[in-house]
Amino acid sequence: MAASAAAAGKGAISEKTAPSVVLEYMNTQNRPYSLINVFDNLHGAVKKAALGRVLDALAASGSLKEKAYGKAKIYWPDQAQYGEISDDVVAEMRG
């Protein structure tokens, strides 16, 4: 959904629907991003000011985690939602 919404152009996603799109994107990528990274990766589909509010709201709700480095904040999905991985699964993944 995030890719098709991003293709729609700058500011195409309203602030009301943005949290679900941003959360889906963040959970799919499962890596830390700054506001600028998310804005660029969504190709401006959510306005930058609105995206900052959305990311802060998702962090406040516990859906995302955040860490501030000076003025910059880094956001990532809450890893607790993925559960524990056993040593057997890790060994199988390594081949």
PDB file of N, CA, C and O in Angstrom, residues 24-33 76-79 81-82:
ATOM      1  N   GLU A  24       2.706   0.634   8.400  1.00  0.00           N
ATOM      2  CA  GLU A  24       2.892  -0.515   7.498  1.00  0.00           C
ATOM      3  C   GLU A  24       4.284  -0.465   6.861  1.00  0.00           C
ATOM      4  O   GLU A  24       4.992  -1.474   6.797  1.00  0.00           O
ATOM      5  N   TYR A  25       4.681   0.710   6.414  1.00  0.00           N
ATOM      6  CA  TYR A  25       6.004   0.866   5.804  1.00  0.00           C
ATOM      7  C   TYR A  25       7.108   0.538   6.808  1.00  0.00           C
ATOM      8  O   TYR A  25       8.035  -0.217   6.495  1.00  0.00           O
ATOM      9  N   MET A  26       7.009   1.091   8.002  1.00  0.00           N
ATOM     10  CA  MET A  26       8.041   0.878   9.013  1.00  0.00           C
ATOM     11  C   MET A  26       8.135  -0.595   9.417  1.00  0.00           C
ATOM     12  O   MET A  26       9.239  -1.125   9.577  1.00  0.00           O
ATOM     13  N   ASN A  27       6.992  -1.259   9.575  1.00  0.00           N
ATOM     14  CA  ASN A  27       7.006  -2.674   9.940  1.00  0.00           C
ATOM     15  C   ASN A  27       7.534  -3.536   8.803  1.00  0.00           C
ATOM     16  O   ASN A  27       8.229  -4.531   9.044  1.00  0.00           O
ATOM     17  N   THR A  28       7.233  -3.183   7.576  1.00  0.00           N
ATOM     18  CA  THR A  28       7.724  -3.937   6.427  1.00  0.00           C
ATOM     19  C   THR A  28       9.243  -3.823   6.318  1.00  0.00           C
ATOM     20  O   THR A  28       9.935  -4.813   6.089  1.00  0.00           O
ATOM     21  N   GLN A  29       9.759  -2.625   6.491  1.00  0.00           N
ATOM     22  CA  GLN A  29      11.201  -2.396   6.371  1.00  0.00           C
ATOM     23  C   GLN A  29      11.964  -2.902   7.599  1.00  0.00           C
ATOM     24  O   GLN A  29      13.088  -3.363   7.463  1.00  0.00           O
ATOM     25  N   ASN A  30      11.363  -2.772   8.785  1.00  0.00           N
ATOM     26  CA  ASN A  30      11.942  -3.249  10.048  1.00  0.00           C
ATOM     27  C   ASN A  30      13.393  -2.798  10.229  1.00  0.00           C
ATOM     28  O   ASN A  30      14.294  -3.594  10.447  1.00  0.00           O
ATOM     29  N   ARG A  31      13.598  -1.488  10.109  1.00  0.00           N
ATOM     30  CA  ARG A  31      14.909  -0.910  10.343  1.00  0.00           C
ATOM     31  C   ARG A  31      14.725   0.529  10.802  1.00  0.00           C
ATOM     32  O   ARG A  31      13.673   1.108  10.585  1.00  0.00           O
ATOM     33  N   PRO A  32      15.729   1.105  11.423  1.00  0.00           N
ATOM     34  CA  PRO A  32      15.585   2.487  11.907  1.00  0.00           C
ATOM     35  C   PRO A  32      15.662   3.510  10.772  1.00  0.00           C
ATOM     36  O   PRO A  32      16.436   3.349   9.827  1.00  0.00           O
ATOM     37  N   TYR A  33      14.833   4.544  10.883  1.00  0.00           N
ATOM     38  CA  TYR A  33      14.809   5.633   9.910  1.00  0.00           C
ATOM     39  C   TYR A  33      14.594   6.954  10.634  1.00  0.00           C
ATOM     40  O   TYR A  33      13.891   7.017  11.633  1.00  0.00           O
ATOM     41  N   TRP A  76      11.960   3.357  14.858  1.00  0.00           N
ATOM     42  CA  TRP A  76      12.000   1.979  14.389  1.00  0.00           C
ATOM     43  C   TRP A  76      10.820   1.229  14.974  1.00  0.00           C
ATOM     44  O   TRP A  76      10.267   1.617  15.998  1.00  0.00           O
ATOM     45  N   PRO A  77      10.410   0.113  14.332  1.00  0.00           N
ATOM     46  CA  PRO A  77       9.278  -0.666  14.845  1.00  0.00           C
ATOM     47  C   PRO A  77       9.615  -1.306  16.189  1.00  0.00           C
ATOM     48  O   PRO A  77      10.768  -1.669  16.438  1.00  0.00           O
ATOM     49  N   ASP A  78       8.605  -1.460  17.018  1.00  0.00           N
ATOM     50  CA  ASP A  78       8.779  -2.134  18.302  1.00  0.00           C
ATOM     51  C   ASP A  78       9.109  -3.594  18.020  1.00  0.00           C
ATOM     52  O   ASP A  78       8.314  -4.322  17.417  1.00  0.00           O
ATOM     53  N   GLN A  79      10.280  -4.032  18.439  1.00  0.00           N
ATOM     54  CA  GLN A  79      10.735  -5.383  18.134  1.00  0.00           C
ATOM     55  C   GLN A  79       9.998  -6.459  18.921  1.00  0.00           C
ATOM     56  O   GLN A  79      10.038  -7.635  18.555  1.00  0.00           O
ATOM     57  N   GLN A  81       6.964  -7.059  18.917  1.00  0.00           N
ATOM     58  CA  GLN A  81       5.896  -7.627  18.096  1.00  0.00           C
ATOM     59  C   GLN A  81       6.373  -8.827  17.274  1.00  0.00           C
ATOM     60  O   GLN A  81       5.567  -9.609  16.801  1.00  0.00           O
ATOM     61  N   TYR A  82       7.666  -8.980  17.103  1.00  0.00           N
ATOM     62  CA  TYR A  82       8.198 -10.064  16.287  1.00  0.00           C
ATOM     63  C   TYR A  82       8.489 -11.332  17.076  1.00  0.00           C
ATOM     64  O   TYR A  82       8.721 -12.372  16.496  1.00  0.00           O
TER      65      TYR A  82
END
